[in-house]
PDB file of C-alpha atoms in Angstrom:
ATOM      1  CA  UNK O   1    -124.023  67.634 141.136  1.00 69.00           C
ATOM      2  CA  UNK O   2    -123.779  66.618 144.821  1.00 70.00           C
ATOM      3  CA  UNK O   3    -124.770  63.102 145.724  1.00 89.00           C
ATOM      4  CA  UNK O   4    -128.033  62.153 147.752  1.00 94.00           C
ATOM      5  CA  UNK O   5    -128.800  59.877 149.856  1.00 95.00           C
ATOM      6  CA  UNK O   6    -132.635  58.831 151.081  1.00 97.00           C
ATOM      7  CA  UNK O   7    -134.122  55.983 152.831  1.00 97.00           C
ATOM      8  CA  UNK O   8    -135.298  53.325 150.628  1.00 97.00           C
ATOM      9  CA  UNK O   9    -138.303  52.800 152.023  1.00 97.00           C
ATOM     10  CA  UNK O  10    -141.057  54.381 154.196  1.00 97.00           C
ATOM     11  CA  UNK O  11    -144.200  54.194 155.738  1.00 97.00           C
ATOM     12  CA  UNK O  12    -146.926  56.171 156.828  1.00 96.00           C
ATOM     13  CA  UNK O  13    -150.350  56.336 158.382  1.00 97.00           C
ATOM     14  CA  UNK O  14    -153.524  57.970 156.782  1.00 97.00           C
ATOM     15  CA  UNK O  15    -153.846  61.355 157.910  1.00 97.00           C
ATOM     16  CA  UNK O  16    -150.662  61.818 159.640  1.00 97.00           C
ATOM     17  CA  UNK O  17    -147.628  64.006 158.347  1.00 97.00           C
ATOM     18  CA  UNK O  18    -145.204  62.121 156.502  1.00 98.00           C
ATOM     19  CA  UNK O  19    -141.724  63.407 156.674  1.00 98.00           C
ATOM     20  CA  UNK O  20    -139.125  62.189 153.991  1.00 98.00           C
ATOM     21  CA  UNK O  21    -135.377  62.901 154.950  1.00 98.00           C
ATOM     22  CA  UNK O  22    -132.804  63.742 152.794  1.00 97.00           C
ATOM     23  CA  UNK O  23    -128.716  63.824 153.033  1.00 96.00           C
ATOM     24  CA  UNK O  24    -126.749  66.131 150.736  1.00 95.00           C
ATOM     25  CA  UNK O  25    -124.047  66.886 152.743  1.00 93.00           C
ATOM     26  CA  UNK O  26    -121.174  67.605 149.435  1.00 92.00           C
ATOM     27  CA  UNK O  27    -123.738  70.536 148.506  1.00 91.00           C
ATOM     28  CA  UNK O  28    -122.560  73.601 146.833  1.00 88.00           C
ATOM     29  CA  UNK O  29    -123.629  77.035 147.625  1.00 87.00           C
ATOM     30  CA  UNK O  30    -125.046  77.716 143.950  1.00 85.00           C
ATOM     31  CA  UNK O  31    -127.240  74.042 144.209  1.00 89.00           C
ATOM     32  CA  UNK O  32    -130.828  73.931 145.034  1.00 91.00           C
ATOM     33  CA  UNK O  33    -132.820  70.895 146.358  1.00 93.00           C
ATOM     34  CA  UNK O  34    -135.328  69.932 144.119  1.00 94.00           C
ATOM     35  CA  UNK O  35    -138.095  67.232 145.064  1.00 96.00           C
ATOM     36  CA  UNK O  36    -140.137  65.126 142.647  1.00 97.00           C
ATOM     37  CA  UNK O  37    -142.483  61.825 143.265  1.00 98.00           C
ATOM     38  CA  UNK O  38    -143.663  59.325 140.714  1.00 97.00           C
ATOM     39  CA  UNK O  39    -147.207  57.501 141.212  1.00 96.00           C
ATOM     40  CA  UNK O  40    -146.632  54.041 140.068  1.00 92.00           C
ATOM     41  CA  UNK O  41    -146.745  54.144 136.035  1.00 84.00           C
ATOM     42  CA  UNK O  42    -147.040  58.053 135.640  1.00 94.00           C
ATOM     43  CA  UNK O  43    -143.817  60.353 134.968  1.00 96.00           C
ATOM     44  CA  UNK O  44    -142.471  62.236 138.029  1.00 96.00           C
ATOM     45  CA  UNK O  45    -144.156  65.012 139.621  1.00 96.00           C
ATOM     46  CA  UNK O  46    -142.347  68.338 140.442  1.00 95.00           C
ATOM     47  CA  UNK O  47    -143.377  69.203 143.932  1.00 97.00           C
ATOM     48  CA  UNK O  48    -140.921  71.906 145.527  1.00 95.00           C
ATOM     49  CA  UNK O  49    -137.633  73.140 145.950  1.00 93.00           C
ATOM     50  CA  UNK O  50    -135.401  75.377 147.625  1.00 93.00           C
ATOM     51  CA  UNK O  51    -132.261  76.749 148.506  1.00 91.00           C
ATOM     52  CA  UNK O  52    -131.888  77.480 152.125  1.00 90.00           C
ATOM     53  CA  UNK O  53    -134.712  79.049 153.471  1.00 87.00           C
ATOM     54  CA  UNK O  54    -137.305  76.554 154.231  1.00 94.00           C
ATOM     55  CA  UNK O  55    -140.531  76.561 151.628  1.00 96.00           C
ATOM     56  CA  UNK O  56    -144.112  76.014 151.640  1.00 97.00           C
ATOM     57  CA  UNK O  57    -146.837  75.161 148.590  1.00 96.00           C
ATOM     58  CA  UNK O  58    -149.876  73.634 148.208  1.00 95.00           C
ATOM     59  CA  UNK O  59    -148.375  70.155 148.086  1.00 94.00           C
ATOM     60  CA  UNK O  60    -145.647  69.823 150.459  1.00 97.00           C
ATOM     61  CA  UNK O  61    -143.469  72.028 152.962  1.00 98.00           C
ATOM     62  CA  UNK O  62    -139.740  71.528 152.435  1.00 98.00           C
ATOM     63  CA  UNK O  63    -137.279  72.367 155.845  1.00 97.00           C
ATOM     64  CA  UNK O  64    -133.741  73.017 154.546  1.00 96.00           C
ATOM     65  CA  UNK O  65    -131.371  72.424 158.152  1.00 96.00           C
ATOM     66  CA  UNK O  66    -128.644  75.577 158.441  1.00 94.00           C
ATOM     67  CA  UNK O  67    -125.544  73.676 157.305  1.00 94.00           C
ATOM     68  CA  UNK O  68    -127.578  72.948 154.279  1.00 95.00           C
ATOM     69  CA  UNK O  69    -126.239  69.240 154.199  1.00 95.00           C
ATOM     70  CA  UNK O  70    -129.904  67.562 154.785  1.00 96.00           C
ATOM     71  CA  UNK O  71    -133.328  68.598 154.409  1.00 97.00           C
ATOM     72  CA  UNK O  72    -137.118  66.828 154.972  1.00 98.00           C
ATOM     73  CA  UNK O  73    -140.093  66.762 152.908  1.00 98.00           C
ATOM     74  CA  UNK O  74    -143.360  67.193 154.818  1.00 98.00           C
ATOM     75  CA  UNK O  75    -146.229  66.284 153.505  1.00 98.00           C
ATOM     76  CA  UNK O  76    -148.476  67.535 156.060  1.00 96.00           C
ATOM     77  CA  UNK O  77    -151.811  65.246 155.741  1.00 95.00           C
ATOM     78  CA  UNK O  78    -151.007  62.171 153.597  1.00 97.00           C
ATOM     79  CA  UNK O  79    -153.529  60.399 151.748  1.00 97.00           C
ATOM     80  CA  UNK O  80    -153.559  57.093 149.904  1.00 97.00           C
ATOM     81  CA  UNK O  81    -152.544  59.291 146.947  1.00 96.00           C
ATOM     82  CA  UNK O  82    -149.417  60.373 147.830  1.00 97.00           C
ATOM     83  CA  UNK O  83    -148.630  56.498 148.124  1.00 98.00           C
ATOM     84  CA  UNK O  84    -145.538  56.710 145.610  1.00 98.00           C
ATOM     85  CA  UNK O  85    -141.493  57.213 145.434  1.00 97.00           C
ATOM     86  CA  UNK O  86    -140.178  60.866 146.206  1.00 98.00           C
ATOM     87  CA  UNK O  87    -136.957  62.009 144.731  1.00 97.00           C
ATOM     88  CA  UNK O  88    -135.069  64.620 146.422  1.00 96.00           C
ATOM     89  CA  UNK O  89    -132.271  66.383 143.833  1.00 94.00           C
ATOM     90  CA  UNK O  90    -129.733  68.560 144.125  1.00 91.00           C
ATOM     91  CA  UNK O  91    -129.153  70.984 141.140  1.00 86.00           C
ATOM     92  CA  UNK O  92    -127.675  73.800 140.649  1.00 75.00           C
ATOM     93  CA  UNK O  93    -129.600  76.402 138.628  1.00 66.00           C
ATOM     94  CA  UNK O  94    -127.245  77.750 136.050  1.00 54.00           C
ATOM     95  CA  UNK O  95    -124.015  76.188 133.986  1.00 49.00           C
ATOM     96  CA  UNK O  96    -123.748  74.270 131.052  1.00 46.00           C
ATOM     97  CA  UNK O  97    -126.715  71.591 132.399  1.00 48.00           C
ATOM     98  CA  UNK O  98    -129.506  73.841 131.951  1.00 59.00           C
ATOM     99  CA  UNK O  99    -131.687  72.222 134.878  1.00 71.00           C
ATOM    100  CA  UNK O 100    -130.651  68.743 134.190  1.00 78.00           C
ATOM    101  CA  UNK O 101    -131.954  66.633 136.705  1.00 86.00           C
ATOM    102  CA  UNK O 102    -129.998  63.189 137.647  1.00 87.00           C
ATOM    103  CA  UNK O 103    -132.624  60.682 139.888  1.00 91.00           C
ATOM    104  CA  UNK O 104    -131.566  58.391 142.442  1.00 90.00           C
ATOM    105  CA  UNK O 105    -133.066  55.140 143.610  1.00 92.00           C
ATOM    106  CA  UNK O 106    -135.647  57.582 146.173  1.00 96.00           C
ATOM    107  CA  UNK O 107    -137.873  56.708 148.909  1.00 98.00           C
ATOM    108  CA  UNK O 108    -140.910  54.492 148.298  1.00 98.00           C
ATOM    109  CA  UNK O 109    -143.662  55.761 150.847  1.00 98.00           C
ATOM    110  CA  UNK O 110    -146.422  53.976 151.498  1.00 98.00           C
ATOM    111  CA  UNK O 111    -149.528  55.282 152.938  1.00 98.00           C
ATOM    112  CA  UNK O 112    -151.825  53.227 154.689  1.00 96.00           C
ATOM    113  CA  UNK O 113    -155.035  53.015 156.586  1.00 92.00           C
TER     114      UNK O 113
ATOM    115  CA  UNK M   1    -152.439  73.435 128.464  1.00 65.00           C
ATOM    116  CA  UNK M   2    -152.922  69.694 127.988  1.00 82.00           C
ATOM    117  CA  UNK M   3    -149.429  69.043 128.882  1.00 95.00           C
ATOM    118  CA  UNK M   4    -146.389  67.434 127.262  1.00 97.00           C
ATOM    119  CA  UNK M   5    -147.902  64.407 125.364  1.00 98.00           C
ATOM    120  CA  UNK M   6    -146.262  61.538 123.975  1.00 98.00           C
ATOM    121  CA  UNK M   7    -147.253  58.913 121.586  1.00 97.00           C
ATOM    122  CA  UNK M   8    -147.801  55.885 121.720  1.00 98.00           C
ATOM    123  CA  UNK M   9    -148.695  55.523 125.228  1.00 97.00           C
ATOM    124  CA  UNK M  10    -147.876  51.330 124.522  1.00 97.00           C
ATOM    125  CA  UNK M  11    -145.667  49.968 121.474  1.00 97.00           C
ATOM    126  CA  UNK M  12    -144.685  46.195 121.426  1.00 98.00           C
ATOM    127  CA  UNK M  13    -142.722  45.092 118.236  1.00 97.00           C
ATOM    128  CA  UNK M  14    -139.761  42.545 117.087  1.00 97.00           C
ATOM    129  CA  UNK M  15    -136.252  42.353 117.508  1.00 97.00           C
ATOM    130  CA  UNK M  16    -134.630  44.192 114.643  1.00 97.00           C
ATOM    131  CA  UNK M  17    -137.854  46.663 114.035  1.00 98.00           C
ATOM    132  CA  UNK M  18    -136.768  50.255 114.037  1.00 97.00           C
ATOM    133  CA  UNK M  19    -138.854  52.307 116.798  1.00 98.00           C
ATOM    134  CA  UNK M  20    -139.981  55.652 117.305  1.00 98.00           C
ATOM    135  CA  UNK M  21    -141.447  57.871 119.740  1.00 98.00           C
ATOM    136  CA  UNK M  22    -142.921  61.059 119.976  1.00 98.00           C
ATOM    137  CA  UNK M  23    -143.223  63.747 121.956  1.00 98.00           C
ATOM    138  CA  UNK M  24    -145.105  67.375 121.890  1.00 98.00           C
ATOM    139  CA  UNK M  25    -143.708  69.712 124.860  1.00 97.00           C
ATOM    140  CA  UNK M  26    -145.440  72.312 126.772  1.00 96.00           C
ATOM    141  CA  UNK M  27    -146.138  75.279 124.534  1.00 95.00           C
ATOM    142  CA  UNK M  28    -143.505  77.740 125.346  1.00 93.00           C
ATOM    143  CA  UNK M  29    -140.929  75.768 127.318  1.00 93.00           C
ATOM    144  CA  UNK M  30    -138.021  75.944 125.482  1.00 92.00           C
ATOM    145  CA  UNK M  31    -136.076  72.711 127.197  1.00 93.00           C
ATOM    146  CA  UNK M  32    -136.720  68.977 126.184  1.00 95.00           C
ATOM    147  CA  UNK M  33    -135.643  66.044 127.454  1.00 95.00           C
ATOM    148  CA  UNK M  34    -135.928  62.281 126.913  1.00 97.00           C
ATOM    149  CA  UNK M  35    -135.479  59.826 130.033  1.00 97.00           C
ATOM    150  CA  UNK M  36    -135.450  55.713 129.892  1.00 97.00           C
ATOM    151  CA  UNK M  37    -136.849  54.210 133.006  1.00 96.00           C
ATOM    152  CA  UNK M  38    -135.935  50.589 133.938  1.00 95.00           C
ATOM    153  CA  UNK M  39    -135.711  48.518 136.771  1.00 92.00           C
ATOM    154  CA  UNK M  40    -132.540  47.836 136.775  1.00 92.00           C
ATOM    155  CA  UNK M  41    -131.197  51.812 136.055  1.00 92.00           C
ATOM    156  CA  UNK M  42    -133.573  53.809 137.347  1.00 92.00           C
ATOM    157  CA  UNK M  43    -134.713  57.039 135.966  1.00 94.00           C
ATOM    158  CA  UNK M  44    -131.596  58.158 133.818  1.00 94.00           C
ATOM    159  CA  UNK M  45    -131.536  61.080 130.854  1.00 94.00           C
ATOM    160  CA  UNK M  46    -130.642  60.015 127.390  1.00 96.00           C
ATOM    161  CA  UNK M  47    -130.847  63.178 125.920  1.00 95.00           C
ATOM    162  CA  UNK M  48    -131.720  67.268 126.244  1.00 94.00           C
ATOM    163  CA  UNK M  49    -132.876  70.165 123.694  1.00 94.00           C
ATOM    164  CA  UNK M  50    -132.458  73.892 124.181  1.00 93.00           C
ATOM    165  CA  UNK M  51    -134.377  75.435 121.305  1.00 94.00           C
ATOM    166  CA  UNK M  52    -134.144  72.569 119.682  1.00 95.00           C
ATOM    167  CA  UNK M  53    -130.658  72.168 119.186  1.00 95.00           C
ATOM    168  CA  UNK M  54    -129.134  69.132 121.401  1.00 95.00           C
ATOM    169  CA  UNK M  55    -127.212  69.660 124.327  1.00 91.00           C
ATOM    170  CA  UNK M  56    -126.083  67.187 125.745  1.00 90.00           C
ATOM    171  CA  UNK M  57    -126.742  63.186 124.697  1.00 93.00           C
ATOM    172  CA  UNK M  58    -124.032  61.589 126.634  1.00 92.00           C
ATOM    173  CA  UNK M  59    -126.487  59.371 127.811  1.00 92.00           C
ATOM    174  CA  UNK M  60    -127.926  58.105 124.731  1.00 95.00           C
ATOM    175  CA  UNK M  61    -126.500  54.071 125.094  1.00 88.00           C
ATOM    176  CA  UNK M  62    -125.805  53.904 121.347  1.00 87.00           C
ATOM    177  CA  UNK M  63    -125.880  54.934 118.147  1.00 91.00           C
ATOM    178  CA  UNK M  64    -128.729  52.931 117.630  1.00 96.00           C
ATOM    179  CA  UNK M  65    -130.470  55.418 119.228  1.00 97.00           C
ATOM    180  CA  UNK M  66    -131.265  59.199 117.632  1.00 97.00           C
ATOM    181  CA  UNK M  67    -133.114  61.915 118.674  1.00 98.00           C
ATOM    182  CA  UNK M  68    -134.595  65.407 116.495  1.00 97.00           C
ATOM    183  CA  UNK M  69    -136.305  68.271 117.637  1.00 98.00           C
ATOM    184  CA  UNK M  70    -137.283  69.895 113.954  1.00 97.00           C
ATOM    185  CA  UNK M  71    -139.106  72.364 115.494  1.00 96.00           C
ATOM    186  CA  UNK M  72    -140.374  73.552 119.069  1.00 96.00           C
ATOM    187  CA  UNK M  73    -143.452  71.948 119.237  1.00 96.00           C
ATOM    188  CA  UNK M  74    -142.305  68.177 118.708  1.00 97.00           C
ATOM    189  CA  UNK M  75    -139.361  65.803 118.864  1.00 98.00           C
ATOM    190  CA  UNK M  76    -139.018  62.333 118.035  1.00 98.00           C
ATOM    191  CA  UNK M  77    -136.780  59.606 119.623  1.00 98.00           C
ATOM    192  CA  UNK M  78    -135.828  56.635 117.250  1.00 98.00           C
ATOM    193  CA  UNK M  79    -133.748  53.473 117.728  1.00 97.00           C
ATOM    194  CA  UNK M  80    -133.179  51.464 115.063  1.00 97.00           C
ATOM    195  CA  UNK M  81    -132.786  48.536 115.145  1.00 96.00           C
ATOM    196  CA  UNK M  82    -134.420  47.550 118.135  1.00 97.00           C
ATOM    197  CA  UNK M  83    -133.440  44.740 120.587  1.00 97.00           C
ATOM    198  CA  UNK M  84    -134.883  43.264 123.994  1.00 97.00           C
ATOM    199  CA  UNK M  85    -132.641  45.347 126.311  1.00 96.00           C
ATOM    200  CA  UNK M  86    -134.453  48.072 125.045  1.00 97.00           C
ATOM    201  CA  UNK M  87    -137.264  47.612 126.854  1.00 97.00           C
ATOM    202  CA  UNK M  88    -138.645  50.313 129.178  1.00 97.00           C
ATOM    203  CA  UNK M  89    -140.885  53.064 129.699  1.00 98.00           C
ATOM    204  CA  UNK M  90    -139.230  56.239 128.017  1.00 98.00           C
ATOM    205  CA  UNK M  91    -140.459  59.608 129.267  1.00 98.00           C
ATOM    206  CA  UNK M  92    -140.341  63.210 127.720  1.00 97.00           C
ATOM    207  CA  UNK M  93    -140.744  66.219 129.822  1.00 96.00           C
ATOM    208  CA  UNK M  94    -140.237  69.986 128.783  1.00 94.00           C
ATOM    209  CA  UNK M  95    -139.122  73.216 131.185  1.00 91.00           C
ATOM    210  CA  UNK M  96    -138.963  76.372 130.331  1.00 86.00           C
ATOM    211  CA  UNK M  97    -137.418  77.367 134.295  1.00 81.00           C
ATOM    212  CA  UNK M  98    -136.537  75.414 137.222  1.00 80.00           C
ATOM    213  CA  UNK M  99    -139.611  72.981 137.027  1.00 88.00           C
ATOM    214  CA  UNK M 100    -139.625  69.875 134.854  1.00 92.00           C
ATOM    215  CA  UNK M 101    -142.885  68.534 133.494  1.00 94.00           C
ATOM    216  CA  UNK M 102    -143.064  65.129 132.364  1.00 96.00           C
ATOM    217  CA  UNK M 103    -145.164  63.243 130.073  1.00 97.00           C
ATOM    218  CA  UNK M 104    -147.533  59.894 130.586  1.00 97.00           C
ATOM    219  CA  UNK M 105    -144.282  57.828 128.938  1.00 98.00           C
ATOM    220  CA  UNK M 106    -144.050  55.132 126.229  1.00 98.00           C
ATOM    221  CA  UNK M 107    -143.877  51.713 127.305  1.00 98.00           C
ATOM    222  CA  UNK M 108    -141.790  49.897 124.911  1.00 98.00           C
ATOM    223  CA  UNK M 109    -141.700  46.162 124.771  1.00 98.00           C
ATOM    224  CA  UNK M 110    -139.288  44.763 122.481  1.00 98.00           C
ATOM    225  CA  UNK M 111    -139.986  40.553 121.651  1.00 97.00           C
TER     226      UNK M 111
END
């Protein structure tokens, strides 16, 4: 699975868009970016993916650049709630792995007032 | 659906004690894994099911640990004997696609 690479840290203010980055640049054609968060003491949250076109759910919008070697998580109104640390993946959908996921260290966004 | 559910939510025992947790996936998903989350690791799989037969458990530390899946509605992870560094929240989570969904985790605390 390609590597990641994501800030370590972030903030963000109430009510503003917060916009995670994320660097994937060994990606394979066949590998999808997933993105999860985990709320302090609950198991991670699924909350999008995609594999090149850019996607949109109730949660979050994900923007997937052209070279496919970064993309950003928008969450487009954050709340206090989304105060938590957001994974980004890369999997690819098929082989021997089923959809094993492998997490990284993440960003830790905090959402204040 | 009430969503993959594990048991217990807390378990604090000795050195030595043998340990196991539980786990009841999604209705219908036919994937299940087990993760260990630590401090000092991270988030890191010990173990995966596909219809209950294991996959992969490359990441299981030892053979003190074990994992079953008798059937598709529940799985069990055991580690026997116990010992400090074993010490973390362990999570279960179930998929039957491209989306994970994750259990409340055990915290285990091991004296």
């Amino acid at each position: 699975d390609a590597k990641t690479t994501q800030p370590p840290s972030m903030d963000c203010a109430e009510g503003r868009a917060a916009n995670l980055p994320c660097n994937h640049s060994t990606i394979s054609g066949n590998e999808y970016v997933y993105w999860y968060r985990q709320i302090h003491s609950q198991g991670p949250q699924y909350i999008i993916h995609g594999l090149k076109n850019n996607e949109t759910n109730e949660m979050a919008s994900l923007i997937i650049t052209e070279d496919r070697k970064s993309s950003t998580l928008i969450l487009p109104h954050a709340t206090l709630r989304d105060t938590a640390v957001y994974y980004c993946i890369v999997r690819a959908t098929a082989g021997g792995g089923g959809n094993k996921l492998t997490f990284g260290t993440g960003t830790q966004l905090k959402v204040e007032l | 659906d009430a969503g993959v559910i594990q048991s217990p939510r807390h378990e604090v025992t000795e050195m030595g004690q043998e340990v196991t947790l539980r786990c009841k996936p999604i209705s219908g998903h036919d994937y299940l894994f087990w993760y260990r989350q630590t401090m000092m690791r991270g988030l890191e799989l010990l173990i995966y099911f596909n219809n209950n037969v294991p996959i992969d458990d490359s990441g299981m530390p030892e053979d003190r640990f074990s994992a079953k899946m008798p059937n598709a509605s529940f799985s069990t992870l055991k580690i026997q004997p116990s010992e400090p560094r074993d010490s973390a929240v362990y999570f279960c989570a179930s998929s039957s696609g491209l989306r994970q969904f994750f259990g409340p985790g055990t915290r285990l605390t091991v004296l």
